[in-house]
Coordinates of C-alpha atoms and ligand atoms in Angstrom, one line a residue:
X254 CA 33.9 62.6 226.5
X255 CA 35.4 61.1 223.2
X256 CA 35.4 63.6 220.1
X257 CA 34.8 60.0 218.0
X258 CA 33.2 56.6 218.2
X259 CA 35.7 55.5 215.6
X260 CA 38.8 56.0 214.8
X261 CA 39.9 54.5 211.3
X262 CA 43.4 54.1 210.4
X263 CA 43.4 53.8 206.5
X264 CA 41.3 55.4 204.0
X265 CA 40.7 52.2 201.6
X266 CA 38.0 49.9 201.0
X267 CA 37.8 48.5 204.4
X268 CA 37.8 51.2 206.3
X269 CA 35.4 53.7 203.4
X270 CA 33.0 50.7 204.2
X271 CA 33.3 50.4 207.7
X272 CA 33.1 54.4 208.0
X273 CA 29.5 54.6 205.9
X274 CA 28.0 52.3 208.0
X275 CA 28.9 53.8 211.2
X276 CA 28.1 57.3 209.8
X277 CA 24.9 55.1 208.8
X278 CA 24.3 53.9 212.4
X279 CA 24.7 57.8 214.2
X280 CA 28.2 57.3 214.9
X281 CA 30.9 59.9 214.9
X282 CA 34.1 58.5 212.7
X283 CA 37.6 60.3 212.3
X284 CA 39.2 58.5 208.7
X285 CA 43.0 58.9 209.1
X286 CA 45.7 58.0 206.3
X287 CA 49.1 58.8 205.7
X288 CA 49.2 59.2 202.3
X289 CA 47.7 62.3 200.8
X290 CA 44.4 61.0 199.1
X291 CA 41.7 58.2 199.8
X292 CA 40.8 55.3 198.4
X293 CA 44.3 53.4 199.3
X294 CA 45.1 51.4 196.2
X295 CA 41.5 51.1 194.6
X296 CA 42.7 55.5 194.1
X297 CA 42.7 57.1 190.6
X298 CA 44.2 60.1 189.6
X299 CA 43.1 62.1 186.6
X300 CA 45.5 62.4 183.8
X301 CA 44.5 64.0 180.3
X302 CA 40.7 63.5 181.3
X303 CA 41.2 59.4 182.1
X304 CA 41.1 58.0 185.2
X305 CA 44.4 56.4 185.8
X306 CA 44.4 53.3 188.1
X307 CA 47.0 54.9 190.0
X308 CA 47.9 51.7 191.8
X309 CA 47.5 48.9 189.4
X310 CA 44.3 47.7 187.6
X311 CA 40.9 47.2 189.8
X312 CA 38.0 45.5 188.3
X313 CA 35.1 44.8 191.0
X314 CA 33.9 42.1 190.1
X315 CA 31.4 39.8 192.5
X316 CA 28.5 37.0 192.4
X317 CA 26.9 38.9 195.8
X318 CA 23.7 40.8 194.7
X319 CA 23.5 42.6 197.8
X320 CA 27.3 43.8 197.9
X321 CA 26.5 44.5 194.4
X322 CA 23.5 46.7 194.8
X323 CA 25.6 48.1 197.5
X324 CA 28.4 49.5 195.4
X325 CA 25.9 50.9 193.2
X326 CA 24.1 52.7 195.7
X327 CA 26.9 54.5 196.2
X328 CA 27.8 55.5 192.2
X329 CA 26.6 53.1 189.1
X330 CA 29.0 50.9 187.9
X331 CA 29.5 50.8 183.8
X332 CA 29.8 47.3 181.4
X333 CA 33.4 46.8 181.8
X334 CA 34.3 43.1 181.4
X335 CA 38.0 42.0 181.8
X336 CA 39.1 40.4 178.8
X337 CA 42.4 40.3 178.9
X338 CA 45.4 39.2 176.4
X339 CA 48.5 37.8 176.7
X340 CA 51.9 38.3 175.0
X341 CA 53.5 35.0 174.5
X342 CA 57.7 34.5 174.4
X343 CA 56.8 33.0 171.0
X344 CA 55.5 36.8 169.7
X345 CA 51.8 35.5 169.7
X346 CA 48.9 36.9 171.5
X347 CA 46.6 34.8 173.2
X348 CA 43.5 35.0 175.1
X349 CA 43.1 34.9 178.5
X350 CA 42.1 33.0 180.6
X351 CA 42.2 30.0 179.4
X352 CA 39.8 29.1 177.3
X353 CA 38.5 27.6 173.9
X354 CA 40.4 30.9 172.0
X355 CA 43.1 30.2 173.6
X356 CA 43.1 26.4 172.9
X357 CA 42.6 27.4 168.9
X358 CA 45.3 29.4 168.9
X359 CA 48.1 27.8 170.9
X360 CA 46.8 24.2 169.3
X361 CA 44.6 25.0 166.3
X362 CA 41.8 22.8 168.2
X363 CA 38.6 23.6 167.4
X364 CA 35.9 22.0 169.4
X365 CA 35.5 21.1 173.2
X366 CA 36.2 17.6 172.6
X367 CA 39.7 18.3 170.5
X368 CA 40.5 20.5 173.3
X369 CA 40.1 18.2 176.1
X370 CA 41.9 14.9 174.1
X371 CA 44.8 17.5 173.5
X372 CA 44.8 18.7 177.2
X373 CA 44.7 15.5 178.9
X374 CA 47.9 14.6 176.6
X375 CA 48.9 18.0 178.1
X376 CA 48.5 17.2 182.0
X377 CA 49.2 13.1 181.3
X378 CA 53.1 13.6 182.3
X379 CA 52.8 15.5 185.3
X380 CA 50.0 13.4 186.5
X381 CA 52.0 10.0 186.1
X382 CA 55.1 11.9 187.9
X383 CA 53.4 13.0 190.8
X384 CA 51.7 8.9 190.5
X385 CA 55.2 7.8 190.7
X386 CA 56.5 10.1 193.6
X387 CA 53.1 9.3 195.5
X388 CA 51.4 12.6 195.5
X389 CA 47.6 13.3 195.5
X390 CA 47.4 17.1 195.8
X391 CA 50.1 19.4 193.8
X392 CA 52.6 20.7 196.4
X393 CA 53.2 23.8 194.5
X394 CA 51.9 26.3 191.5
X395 CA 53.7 24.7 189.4
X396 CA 52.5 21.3 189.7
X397 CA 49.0 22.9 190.0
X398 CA 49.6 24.4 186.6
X399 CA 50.8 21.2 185.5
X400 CA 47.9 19.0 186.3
X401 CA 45.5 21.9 185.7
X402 CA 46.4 22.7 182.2
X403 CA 49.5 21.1 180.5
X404 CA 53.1 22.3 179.3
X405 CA 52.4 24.2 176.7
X406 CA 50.5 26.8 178.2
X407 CA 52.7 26.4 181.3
X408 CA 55.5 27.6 179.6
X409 CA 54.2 30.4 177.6
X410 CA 51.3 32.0 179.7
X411 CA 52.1 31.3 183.2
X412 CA 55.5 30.4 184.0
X413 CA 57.4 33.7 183.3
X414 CA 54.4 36.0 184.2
X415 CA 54.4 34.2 187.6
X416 CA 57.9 34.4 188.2
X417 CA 57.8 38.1 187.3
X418 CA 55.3 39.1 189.7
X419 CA 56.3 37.1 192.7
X420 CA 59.7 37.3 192.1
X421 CA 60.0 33.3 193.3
X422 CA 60.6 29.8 191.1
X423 CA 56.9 28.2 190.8
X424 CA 58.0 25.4 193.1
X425 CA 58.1 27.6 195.6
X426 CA 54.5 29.1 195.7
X427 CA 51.3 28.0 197.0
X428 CA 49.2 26.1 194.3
X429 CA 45.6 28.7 195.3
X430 CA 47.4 31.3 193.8
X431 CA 46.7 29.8 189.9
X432 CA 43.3 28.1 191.2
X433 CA 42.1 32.4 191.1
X434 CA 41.9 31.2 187.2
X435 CA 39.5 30.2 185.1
X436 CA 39.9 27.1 183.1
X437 CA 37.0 26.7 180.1
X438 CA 36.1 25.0 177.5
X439 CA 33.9 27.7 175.5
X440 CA 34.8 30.4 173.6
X441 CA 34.6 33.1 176.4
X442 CA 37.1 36.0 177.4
X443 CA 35.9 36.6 180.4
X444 CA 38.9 36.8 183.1
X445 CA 36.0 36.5 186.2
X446 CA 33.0 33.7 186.5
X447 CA 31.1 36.1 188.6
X448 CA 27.8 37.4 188.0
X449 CA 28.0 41.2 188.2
X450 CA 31.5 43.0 186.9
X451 CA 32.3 46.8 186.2
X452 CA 34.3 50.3 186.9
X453 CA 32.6 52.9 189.1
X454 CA 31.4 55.4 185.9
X455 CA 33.4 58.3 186.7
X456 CA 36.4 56.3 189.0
X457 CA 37.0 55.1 191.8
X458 CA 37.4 58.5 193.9
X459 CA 33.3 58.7 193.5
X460 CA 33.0 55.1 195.2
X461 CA 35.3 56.0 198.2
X462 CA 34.3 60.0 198.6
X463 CA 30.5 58.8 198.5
X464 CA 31.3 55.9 201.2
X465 CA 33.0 58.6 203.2
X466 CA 30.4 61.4 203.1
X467 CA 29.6 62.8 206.6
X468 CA 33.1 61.7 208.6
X469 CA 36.0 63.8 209.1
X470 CA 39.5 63.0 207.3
X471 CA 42.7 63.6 207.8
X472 CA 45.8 63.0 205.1
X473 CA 49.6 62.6 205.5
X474 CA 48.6 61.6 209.3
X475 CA 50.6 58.5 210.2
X476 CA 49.1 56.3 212.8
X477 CA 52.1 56.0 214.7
X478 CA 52.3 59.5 216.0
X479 CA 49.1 59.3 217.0
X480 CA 49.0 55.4 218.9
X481 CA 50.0 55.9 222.1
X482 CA 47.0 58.2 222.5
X483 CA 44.4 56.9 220.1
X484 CA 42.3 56.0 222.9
X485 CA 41.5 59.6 223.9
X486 CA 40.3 60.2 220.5
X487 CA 38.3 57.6 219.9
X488 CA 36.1 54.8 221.5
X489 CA 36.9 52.4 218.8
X490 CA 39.8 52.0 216.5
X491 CA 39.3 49.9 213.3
X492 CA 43.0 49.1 211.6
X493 CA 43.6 48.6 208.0
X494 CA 47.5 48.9 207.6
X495 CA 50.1 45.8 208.2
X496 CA 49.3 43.9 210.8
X497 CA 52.8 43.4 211.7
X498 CA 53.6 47.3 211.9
X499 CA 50.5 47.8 214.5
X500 CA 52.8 45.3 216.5
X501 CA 56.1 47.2 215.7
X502 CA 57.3 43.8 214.1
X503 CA 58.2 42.4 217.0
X504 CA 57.5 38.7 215.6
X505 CA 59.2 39.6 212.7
X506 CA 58.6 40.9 209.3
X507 CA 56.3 39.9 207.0
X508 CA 56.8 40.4 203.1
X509 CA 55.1 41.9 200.5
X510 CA 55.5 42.0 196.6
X511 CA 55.0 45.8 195.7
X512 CA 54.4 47.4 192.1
X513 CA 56.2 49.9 190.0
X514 CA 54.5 51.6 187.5
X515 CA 56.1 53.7 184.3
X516 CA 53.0 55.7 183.3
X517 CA 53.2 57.3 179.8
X518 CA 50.9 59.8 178.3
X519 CA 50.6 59.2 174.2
X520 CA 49.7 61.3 171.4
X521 CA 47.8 58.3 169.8
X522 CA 44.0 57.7 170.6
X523 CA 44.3 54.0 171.0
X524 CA 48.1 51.8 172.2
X525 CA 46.7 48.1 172.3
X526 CA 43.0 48.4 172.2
X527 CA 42.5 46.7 175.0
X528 CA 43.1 47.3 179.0
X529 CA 45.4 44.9 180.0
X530 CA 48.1 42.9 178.1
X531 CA 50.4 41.0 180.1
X532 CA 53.3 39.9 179.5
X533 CA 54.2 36.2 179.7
X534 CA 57.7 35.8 178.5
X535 CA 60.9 36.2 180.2
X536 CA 62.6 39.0 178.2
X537 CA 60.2 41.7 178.6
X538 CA 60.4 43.3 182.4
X539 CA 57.2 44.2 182.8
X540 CA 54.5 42.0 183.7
X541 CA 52.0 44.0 182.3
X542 CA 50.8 47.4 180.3
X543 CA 47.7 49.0 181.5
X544 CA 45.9 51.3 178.7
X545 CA 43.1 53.3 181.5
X546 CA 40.8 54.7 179.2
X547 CA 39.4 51.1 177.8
X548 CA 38.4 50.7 181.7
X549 CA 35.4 53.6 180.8
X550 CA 35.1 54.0 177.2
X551 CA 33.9 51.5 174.7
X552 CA 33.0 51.1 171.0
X553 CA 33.9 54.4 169.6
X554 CA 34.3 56.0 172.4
X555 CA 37.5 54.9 172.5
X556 CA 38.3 57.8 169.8
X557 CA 37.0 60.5 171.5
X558 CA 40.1 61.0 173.4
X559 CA 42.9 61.9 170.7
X560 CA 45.2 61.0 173.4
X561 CA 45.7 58.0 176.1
X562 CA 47.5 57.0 178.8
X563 CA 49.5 53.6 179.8
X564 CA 51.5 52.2 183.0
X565 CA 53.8 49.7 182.5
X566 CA 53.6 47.8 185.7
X567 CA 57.1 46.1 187.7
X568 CA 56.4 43.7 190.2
X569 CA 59.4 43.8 192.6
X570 CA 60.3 42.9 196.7
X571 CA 58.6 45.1 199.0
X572 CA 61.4 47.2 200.8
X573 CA 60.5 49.5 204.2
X574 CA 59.1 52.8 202.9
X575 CA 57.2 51.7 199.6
X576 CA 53.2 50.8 199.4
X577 CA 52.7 46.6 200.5
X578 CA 50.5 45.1 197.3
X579 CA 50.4 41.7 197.8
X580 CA 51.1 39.4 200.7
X581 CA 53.8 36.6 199.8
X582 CA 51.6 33.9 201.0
X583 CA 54.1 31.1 201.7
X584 CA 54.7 29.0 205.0
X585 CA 57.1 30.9 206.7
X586 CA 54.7 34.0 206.0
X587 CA 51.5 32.5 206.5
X588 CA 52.6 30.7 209.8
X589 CA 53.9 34.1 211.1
X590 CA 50.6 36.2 210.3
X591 CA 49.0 33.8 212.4
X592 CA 51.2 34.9 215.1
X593 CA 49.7 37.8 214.8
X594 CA 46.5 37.4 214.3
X595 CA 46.3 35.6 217.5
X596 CA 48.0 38.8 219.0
X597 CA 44.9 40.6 217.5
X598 CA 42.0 38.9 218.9
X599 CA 43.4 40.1 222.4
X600 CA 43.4 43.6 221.7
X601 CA 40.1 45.9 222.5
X602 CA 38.2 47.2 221.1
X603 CA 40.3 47.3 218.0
X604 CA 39.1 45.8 215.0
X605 CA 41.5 44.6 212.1
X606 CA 40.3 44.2 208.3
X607 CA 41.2 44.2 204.9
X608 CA 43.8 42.6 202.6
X609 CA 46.8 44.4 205.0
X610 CA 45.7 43.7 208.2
X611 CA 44.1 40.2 207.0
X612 CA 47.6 39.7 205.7
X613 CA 45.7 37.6 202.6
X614 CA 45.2 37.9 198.6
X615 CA 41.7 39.8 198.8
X616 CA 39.8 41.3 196.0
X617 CA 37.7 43.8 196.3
X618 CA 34.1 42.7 197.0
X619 CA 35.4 40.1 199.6
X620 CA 37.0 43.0 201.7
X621 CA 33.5 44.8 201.2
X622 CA 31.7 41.7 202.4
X623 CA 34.0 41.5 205.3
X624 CA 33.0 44.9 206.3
X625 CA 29.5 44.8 206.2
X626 CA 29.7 41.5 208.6
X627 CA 31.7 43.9 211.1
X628 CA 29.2 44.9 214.2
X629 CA 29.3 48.5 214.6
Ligands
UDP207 N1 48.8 34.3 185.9 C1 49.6 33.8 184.9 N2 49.5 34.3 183.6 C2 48.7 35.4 183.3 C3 47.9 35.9 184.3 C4 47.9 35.3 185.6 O1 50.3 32.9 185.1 O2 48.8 35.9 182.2 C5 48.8 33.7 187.2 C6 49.9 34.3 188.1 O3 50.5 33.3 188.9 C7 49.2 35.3 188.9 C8 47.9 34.5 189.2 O4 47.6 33.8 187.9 O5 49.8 35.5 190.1 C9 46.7 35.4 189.5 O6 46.5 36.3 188.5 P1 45.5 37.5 188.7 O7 45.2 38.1 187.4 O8 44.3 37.1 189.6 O9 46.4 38.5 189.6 P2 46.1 40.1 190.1 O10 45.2 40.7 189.1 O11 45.6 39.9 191.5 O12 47.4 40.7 190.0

């Protein structure tokens, strides 16, 4: 007989969710990861009492009541709402996303109707070029960003920023990628549209250790030691890591943009009173500065810390032996993840998931959903 029912490679969101339920349903799970903590990127570690987004910045956010009530089953989520600001290559700050504050203060407009006359002048000449070459749809982010919004803020809010994280011209990346933005014409700071929004009160680790209550876990265990024989441990194994390394690349790579972070700890209560300010010009190498404690302390609770903490964040090309963050979803990428997704549906009893295996730009609640449609 099999020690486990199921064997789960990766200790992230996926697989946390995926190993609750089962636990849920009477089944026996083994969690296996080959870094030394859980939570995969959603993990925080604590640094002069903040919780430090040790992987970049994750705000759940979701319009899903039940994956909502879900999460805080688990551990209560607090009030956080993203809000972020921009720094522009003309030494202005701007809100984000784009939105009547932003229109004020790039244009000085000052009502919905000013805004839209100034932002259809905005759109008008990459509208009558594509007209003139023929094209209905944008072809790229950059004639998305174009159509969708105008030069000006092209230029100083997305361009650079863009170009920064993917490290790729604008003409060459898919148009979804700027669609994930809001476009509005109130006065509302609110980076998501979705209903519910918020940080686990007390980090992430409580989200992930609560999800994974009642299975047994190993750290620093890489799957491939164990993959030849998985199948004696376990009747089922559920696979959250690159799809391409389960099939020892033999399609080919794919690429990934990874992240760099410069983490700083500052005698100084409060650095730029707000969590995230990213950087939209072209001189500054960062794309953003995280400042963790605004993720779980508002009002004056900011102060109660004499000290904070910030990570600079550098977006840079995924090399072999650094953490995969985001999958470059291009053609020559996207066609060859198909590749191996097809090769997936013909393994047993092996069940892929999450923003690694899926090979797609997930956020967090849609990787939950897509766990709780798993069967166990
Ligand atoms: N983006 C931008 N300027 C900004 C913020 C975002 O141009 O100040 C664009 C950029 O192309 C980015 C995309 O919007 O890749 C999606 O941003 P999001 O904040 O959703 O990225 P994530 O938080 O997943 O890194």
């Amino acid at each position: 007989m099999k020690n486990y029912d199921f064997l789960i490679v990766g200790a992230g969101l996926f697989g946390a969710v995926i190993a609750h339920r089962a636990t849920q349903a009477g089944k026996r799970c083994l969690v296996i990861d080959k870094r030394q903590h859980i939570g995969g990127n959603v993990y925080c570690e604590k640094i002069e009492g903040i919780n430090v987004h040790k992987y970049g910045a994750h705000i759940f956010h979701t319009s899903n009541k039940e994956i909502w009530d879900f999460v805080n089953s688990i551990v209560p989520f607090n009030r956080y709402t993203n809000c972020p600001v921009a720094y522009a290559p003309d030494g202005k700050l701007y809100n984000l996303p784009f939105n009547m504050n932003t229109f004020y203060q790039m244009w000085g407009v000052k009502n919905p109707a000013e805004a839209m006359d100034k932002l259809k002048e905005q759109r008008q000449d990459a509208i009558d070029r594509m007209k003139a070459d023929g094209i209905s749809e944008p072809r790229n982010l950059e004639e998305q960003a174009l159509c969708l919004i105008g030069k000006d803020i092209y230029e100083k809010l997305i361009k650079h920023y863009t170009e920064k994280q993917w490290g790729r011209p604008c003409t060459e990346l898919p148009a979804f990628i700027i669609r994930r933005l809001p476009v509005r014409l109130t006065f509302d700071n609110n980076y998501f549209n979705d209903t519910y929004q918020g940080i686990p009160i007390g980090g992430y680790n409580l989200l992930i250790e609560g999800l994974l209550k009642g299975c047994d876990i190993r750290l620093g265990v890489d799957f491939k030691e164990i993959k030849q024989s998985w199948n004696d441990i376990a009747e089922k194994l559920v696979y959250t890591g690159p799809i391409d390394e389960y099939f020892d690349f033999k399609l080919g790579r794919l690429d990934w943009r990874t992240v760099r972070f410069e983490t700083e700890i500052l005698n100084i209560p409060n650095y730029q009173g707000n969590a995230v300010v990213n950087y939209t010009d072209s001189l500054t190498n960062w794309t953003r500065i995280i400042e963790h404690k605004h993720f779980e302390s508002f009002g004056d609770g900011v102060y109660e810390n004499p000290k904070t903490v910030i990570s600079r964040e550098f977006s840079t090309e995924f090399k072999s032996g650094m953490e995969p963050y985001y999958p470059v979803n291009d053609n020559r990428n996207n066609s060859l993840a198909e590749k191996y997704r097809q090769l997936a549906d013909k393994e047993d009893n092996v069940i892929f998931g999450g923003r690694l295996a899926d090979y797609k730009y997930y956020d967090m609640a849609p990787v939950i959903e897509q766990a709780m449609k798993v069967q166990i």
